[in-house]
Every structure is written in structure tokens, then in C-alpha cells.
Tab-separated table of C-alpha atoms in Angstrom:
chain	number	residue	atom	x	y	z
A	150	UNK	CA	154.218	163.123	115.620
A	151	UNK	CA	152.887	164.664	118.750
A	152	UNK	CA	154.814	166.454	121.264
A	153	UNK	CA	154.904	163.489	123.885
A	154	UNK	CA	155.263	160.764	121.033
A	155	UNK	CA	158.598	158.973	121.179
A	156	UNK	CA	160.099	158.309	118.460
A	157	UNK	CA	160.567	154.888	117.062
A	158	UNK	CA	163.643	153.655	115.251
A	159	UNK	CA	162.891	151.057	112.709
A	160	UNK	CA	166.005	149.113	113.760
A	161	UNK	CA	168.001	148.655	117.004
A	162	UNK	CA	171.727	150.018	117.340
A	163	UNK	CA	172.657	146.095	117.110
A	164	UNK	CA	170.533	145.475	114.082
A	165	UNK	CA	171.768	148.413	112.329
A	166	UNK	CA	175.349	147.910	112.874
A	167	UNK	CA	174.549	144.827	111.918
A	168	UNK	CA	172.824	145.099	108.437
A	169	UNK	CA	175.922	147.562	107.957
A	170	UNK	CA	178.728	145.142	108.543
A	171	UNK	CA	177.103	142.533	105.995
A	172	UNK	CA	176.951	145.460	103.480
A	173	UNK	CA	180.631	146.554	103.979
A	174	UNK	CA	181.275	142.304	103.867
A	175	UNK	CA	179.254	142.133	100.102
A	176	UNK	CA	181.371	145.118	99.283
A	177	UNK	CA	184.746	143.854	100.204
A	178	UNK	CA	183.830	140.641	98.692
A	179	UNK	CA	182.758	142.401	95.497
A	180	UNK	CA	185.706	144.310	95.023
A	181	UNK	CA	187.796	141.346	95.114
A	182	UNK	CA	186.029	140.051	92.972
A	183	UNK	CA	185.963	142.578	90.432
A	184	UNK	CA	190.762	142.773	91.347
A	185	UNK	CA	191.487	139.505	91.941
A	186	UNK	CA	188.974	137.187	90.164
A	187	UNK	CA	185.986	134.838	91.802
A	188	UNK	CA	188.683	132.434	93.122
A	189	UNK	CA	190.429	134.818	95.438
A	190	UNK	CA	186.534	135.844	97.481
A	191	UNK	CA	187.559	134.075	100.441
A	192	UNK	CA	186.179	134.718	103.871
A	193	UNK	CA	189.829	134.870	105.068
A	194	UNK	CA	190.989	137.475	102.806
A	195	UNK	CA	187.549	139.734	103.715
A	196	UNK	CA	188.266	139.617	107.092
A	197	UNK	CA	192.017	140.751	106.482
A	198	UNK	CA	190.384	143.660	104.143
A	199	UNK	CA	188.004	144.653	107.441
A	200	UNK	CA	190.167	143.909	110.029
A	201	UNK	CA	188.131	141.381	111.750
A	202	UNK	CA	189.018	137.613	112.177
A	203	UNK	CA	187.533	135.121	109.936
A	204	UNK	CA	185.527	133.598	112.821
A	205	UNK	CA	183.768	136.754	113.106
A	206	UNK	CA	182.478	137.229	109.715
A	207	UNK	CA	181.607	133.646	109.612
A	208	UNK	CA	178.645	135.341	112.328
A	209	UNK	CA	177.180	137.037	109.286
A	210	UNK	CA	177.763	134.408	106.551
A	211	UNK	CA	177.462	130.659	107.494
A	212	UNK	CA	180.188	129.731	104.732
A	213	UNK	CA	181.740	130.619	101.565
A	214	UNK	CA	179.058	129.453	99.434
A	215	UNK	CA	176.640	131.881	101.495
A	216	UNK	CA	178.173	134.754	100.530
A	217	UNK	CA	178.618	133.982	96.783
A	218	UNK	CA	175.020	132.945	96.578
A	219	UNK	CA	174.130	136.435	98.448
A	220	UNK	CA	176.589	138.102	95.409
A	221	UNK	CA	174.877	136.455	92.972
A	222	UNK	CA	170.873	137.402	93.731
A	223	UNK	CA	172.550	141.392	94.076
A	224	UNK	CA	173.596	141.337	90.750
A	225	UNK	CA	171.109	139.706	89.468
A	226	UNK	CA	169.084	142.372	90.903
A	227	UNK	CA	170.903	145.239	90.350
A	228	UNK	CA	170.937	144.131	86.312
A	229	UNK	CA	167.634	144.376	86.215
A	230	UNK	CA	167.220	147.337	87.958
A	231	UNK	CA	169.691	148.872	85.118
A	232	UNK	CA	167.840	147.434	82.522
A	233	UNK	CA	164.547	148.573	83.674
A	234	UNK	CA	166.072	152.011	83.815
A	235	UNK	CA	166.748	152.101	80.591
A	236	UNK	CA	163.322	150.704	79.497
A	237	UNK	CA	161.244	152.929	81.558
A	238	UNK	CA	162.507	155.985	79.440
A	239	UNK	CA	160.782	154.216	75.647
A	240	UNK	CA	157.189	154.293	75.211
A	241	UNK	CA	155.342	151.597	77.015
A	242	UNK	CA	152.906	151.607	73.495
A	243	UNK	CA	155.989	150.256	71.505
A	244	UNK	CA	157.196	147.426	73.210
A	245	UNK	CA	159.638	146.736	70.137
A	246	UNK	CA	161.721	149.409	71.111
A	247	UNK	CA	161.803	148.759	74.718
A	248	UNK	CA	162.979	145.522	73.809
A	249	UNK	CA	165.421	147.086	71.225
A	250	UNK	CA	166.825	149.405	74.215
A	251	UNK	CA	166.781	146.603	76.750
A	252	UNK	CA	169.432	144.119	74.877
A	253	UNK	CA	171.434	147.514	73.708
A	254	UNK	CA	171.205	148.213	77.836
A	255	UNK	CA	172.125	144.182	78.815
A	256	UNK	CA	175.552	144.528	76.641
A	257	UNK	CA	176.355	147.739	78.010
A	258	UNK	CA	176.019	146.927	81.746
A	259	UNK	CA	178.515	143.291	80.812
A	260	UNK	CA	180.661	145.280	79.438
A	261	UNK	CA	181.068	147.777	82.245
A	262	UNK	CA	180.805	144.696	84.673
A	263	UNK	CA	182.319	141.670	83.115
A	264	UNK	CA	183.233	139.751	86.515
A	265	UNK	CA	179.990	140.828	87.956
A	266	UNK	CA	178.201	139.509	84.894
A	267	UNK	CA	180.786	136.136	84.514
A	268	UNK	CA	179.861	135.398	88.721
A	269	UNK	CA	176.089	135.330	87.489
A	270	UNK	CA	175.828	134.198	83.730
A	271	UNK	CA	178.982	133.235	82.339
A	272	UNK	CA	181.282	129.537	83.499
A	273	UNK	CA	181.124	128.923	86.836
A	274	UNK	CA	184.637	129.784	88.074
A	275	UNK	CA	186.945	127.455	89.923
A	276	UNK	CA	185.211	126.304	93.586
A	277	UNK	CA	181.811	128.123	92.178
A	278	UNK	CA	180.505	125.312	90.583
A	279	UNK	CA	178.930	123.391	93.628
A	280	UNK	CA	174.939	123.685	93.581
A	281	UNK	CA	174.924	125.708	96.995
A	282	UNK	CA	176.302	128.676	95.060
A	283	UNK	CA	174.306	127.912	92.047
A	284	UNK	CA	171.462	130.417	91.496
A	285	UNK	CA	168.069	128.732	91.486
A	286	UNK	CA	165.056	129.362	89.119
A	287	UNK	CA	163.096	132.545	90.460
A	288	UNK	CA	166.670	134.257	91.019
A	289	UNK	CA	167.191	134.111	87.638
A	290	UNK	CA	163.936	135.112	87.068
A	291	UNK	CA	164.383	138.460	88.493
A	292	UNK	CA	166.314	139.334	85.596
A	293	UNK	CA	164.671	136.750	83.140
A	294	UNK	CA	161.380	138.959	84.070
A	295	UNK	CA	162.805	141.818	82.350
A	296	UNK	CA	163.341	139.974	79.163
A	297	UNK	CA	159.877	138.069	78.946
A	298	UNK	CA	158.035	140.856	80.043
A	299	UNK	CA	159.088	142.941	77.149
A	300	UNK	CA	158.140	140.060	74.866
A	301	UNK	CA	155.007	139.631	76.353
A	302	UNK	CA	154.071	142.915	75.595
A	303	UNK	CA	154.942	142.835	72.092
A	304	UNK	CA	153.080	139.833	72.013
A	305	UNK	CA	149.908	141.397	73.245
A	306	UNK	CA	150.467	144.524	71.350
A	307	UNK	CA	151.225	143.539	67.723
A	308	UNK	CA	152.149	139.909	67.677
A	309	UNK	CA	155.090	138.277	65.960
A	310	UNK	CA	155.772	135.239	64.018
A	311	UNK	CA	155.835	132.000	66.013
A	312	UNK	CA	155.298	128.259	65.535
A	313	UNK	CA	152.243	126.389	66.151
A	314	UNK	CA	152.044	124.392	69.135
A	315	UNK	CA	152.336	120.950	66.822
A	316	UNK	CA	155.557	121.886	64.681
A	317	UNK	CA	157.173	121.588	68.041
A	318	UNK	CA	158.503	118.656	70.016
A	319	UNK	CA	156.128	117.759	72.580
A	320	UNK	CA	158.418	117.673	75.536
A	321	UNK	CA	159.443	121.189	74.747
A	322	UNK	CA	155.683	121.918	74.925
A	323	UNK	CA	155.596	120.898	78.256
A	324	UNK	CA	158.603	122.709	79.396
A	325	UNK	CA	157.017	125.584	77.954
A	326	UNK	CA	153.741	125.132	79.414
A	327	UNK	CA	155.639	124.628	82.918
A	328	UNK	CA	157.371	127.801	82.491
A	329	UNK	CA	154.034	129.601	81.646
A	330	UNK	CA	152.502	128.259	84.072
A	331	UNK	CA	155.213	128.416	87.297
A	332	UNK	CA	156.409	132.323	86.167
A	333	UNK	CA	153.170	134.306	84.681
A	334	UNK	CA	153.968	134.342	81.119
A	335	UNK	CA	150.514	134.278	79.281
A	336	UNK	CA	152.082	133.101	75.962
A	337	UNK	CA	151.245	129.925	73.735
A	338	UNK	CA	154.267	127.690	73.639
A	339	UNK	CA	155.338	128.742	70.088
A	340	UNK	CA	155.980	132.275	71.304
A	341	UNK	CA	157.672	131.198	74.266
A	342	UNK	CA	160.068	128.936	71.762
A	343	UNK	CA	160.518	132.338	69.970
A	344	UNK	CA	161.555	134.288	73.642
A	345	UNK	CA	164.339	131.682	74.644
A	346	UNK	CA	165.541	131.598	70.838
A	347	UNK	CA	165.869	135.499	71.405
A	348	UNK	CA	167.346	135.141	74.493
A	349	UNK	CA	169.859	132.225	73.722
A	350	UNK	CA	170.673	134.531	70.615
A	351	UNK	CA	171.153	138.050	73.340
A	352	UNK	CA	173.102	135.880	75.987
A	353	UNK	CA	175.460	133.912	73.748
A	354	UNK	CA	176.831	136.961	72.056
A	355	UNK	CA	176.653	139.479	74.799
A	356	UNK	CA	178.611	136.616	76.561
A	357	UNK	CA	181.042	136.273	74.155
A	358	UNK	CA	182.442	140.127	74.114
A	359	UNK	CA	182.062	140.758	77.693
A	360	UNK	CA	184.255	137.494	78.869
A	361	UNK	CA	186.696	137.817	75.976
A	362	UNK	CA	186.200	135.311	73.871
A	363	UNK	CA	185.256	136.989	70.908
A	364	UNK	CA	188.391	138.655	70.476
A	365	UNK	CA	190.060	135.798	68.380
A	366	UNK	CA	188.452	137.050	65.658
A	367	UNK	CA	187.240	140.884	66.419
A	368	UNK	CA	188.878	142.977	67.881
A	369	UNK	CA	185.552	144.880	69.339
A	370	UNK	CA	181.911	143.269	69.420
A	371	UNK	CA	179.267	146.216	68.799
A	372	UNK	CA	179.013	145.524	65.092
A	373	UNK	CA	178.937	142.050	65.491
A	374	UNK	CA	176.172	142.851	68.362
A	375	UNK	CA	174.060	145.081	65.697
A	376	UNK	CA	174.361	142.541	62.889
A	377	UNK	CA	172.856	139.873	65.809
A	378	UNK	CA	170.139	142.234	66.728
A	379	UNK	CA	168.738	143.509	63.560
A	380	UNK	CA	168.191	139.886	62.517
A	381	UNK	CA	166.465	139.304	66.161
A	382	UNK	CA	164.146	142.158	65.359
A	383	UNK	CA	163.764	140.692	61.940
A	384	UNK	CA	162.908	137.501	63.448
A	385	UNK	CA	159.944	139.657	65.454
A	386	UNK	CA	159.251	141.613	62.611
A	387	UNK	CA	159.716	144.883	64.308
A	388	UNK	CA	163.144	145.892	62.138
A	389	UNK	CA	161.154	149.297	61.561
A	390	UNK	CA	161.944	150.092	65.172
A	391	UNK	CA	165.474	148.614	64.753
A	392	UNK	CA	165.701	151.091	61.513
A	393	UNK	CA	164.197	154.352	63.327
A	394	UNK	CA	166.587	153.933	66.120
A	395	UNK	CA	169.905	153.300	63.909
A	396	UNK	CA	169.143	156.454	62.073
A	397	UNK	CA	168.987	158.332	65.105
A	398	UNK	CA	171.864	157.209	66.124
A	399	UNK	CA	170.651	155.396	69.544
């Protein structure tokens, strides 16, 4: 910058108090969520928590449903941000164990977050079920990206069994080919059967432990989680990974 160049702030005073206030609002509403359960985020009780009147934070968020939707694509985001973390740090060459280290990463962040994880992927609580706070498609892509990109990958790298296009119902072929088609994913329609099997598989049990509902029968859900996992890789014939990774004690 030269000496008689002013400098330019990227925001205004007003814009930056404002793009603060809707933080410290998200935050509020995310640590009631997190004490006092999805039902009790309530623009009245954020406003008592801040000190303003509800009127006022109704300036930042048009309604209820605003904000939840707003908590929603966040997590979703900052998942996937956790997930590619952990990712980053396995050899891009071996896509098997990136995917390996991504679903071990997935449990361990709904574990450490179950509300966070329930508000985005598990039953929609009471007054969340109304299609204004309902995540749409490409939100749930942002995460969903991290999963089919790994299997992409692996796809392109060293294959894995999948079924041909005509052992499969032809209206799931077209899903398929829609999903291909609307989000990137250059796979035939057998391996993108295979992906959502995997996935179905990842979500139902990771679900399971981290909103307490496999505790009727185990008391924790890691070995349960394993057993799921190693029969996943077996399913994508990478198990050696699985194997390598077990012995090492990852």
C-alpha cells in the first residue's frame, strides 16, 4: 500500500457488527441445542440468552425455521470439513483407506456431537419436521460429496465388485443416472447401487450408537461398528486395507 493509499475495510462497522450478531445468534442457538434439546431453540429463549428482544433478532432471522435451516447447512459443513481432515492425512493413491478413515472419522464426530448430528441426519425432532427446515439435495450433498468422492476414486483406481446395469430395476437406473448426472459422479449405475448400499450400511449404524438406540442390546457400539465395516470393505474388496490398519491399531 502506498503512503497516500487509504485503506479499505472489506466490511462497514454496520455490516460487521452485523455478521457478528448472527454468529453469536447460531451460537446461542447451538448451545441450546446441544443443553436443552432441538425443541427448546426458540427465538424467544435466544434473545433472553443475548439480552435483546425477540423482535430484534427476528431482524437477522425471518422465523424459526430460518435459523434451524441456517444450523443445519453449518453442520453439515463443518462434518465434512472434519471428515476431510481426517482424509487429507491417508494417501490420495489408496483411496480404500481414505475411505476406511473417513467412516472411522463420521462415527467419531456423532459421537462427540450427537444433537448436532440428530438436527441433521437422525428423526426430525418435534416442530422440525416441516419442509422449510428440511435440508434440500445439494446441502446434503456437501457432506454426501465426501462419501462419493472417496468411492469414486476407488472406483477409478482399482475397481470393485458391482452389478450390471440390467440385474437392476430400471427405475433405480434412472435415479441413479439422475444422481450422476445432477451431482458429478462419473460412475455406471451398478457402482452407484454399491455407494448408497455402503452408505445406508455407514449411516444406519453410526445412527444407531450416536442417538442411543443401540444400547438395548450393547452397551458400547465400536465392535459392532468394526464387525459392519470389515464386511463393507469386504463388499469393496479392499479388506487388505481394513487388515493393515487393524494391526496397527488405527
Amino acid at each position: 500500500m502506498s503512503p497516500g493509499e487509504a485503506h479499505v475495510a472489506p466490511y462497514s462497522r454496520r455490516e460487521r457488527l452485523r455478521i457478528a450478531t448472527i454468529r453469536e445468534i447460531k451460537d446461542v442457538a447451538r448451545t441450546l441445542l446441544v443443553q436443552e434439546g432441538p425443541e427448546n431453540v426458540t427465538i424467544r429463549a435466544i434473545a433472553r440468552e443475548m439480552g435483546m428482544t425477540a423482535p430484534a433478532v427476528y431482524r437477522y432471522f425471518s422465523s424459526r425455521d430460518a435459523l434451524i435451516l441456517q444450523l443445519r447447512v453449518d453442520i453439515f459443513a463443518e462434518m465434512a470439513r472434519y471428515m476431510r481432515g481426517v482424509i487429507g492425512r491417508l494417501p490420495e493413491s489408496e483411496p480404500g483407506r481414505g475411505l476406511i478413515g473417513g467412516a472411522r472419522a463420521l462415527r467419531v464426530w456423532a459421537i462427540k456431537h450427537p444433537h448436532e448430528f440428530g438436527l441433521i441426519l437422525g428423526p426430525w425432532a418435534p416442530g422440525l419436521g416441516r419442509e422449510e427446515t428440511k435440508p434440500d439435495r445439494n446441502m446434503g450433498w456437501v457432506f454426501g460429496s465426501v462419501f462419493s468422492d472417496l468411492i469414486s476414486d476407488l472406483w477409478r483406481v482399482r475397481g470393485f465388485p458391482a452389478p450390471n446395469e440390467e440385474e437392476l430395476d430400471p427405475g433405480l437406473v434412472r435415479a441413479l443416472v439422475e444422481l450422476s448426472e445432477d451431482q458429478g459422479v462419473e460412475m455406471p449405475p451398478g457402482a452407484l447401487a454399491v455407494m448408497l448400499r455402503c452408505w445406508v450400511r455407514l449411516y444406519g449404524v453410526i445412527s444407531m450408537e450416536a442417538l442411543g438406540h443401540m444400547s438395548f442390546a450393547l452397551q458400547e457400539g465400536k465392535s459392532f461398528f468394526e464387525f459392519e465395516l470389515r464386511d463393507l470393505c469386504l463388499m469393496l474388496d479392499i479388506e487388505e486395507f481394513y487388515e493393515e490398519d487393524t494391526a496397527q491399531g488405527a
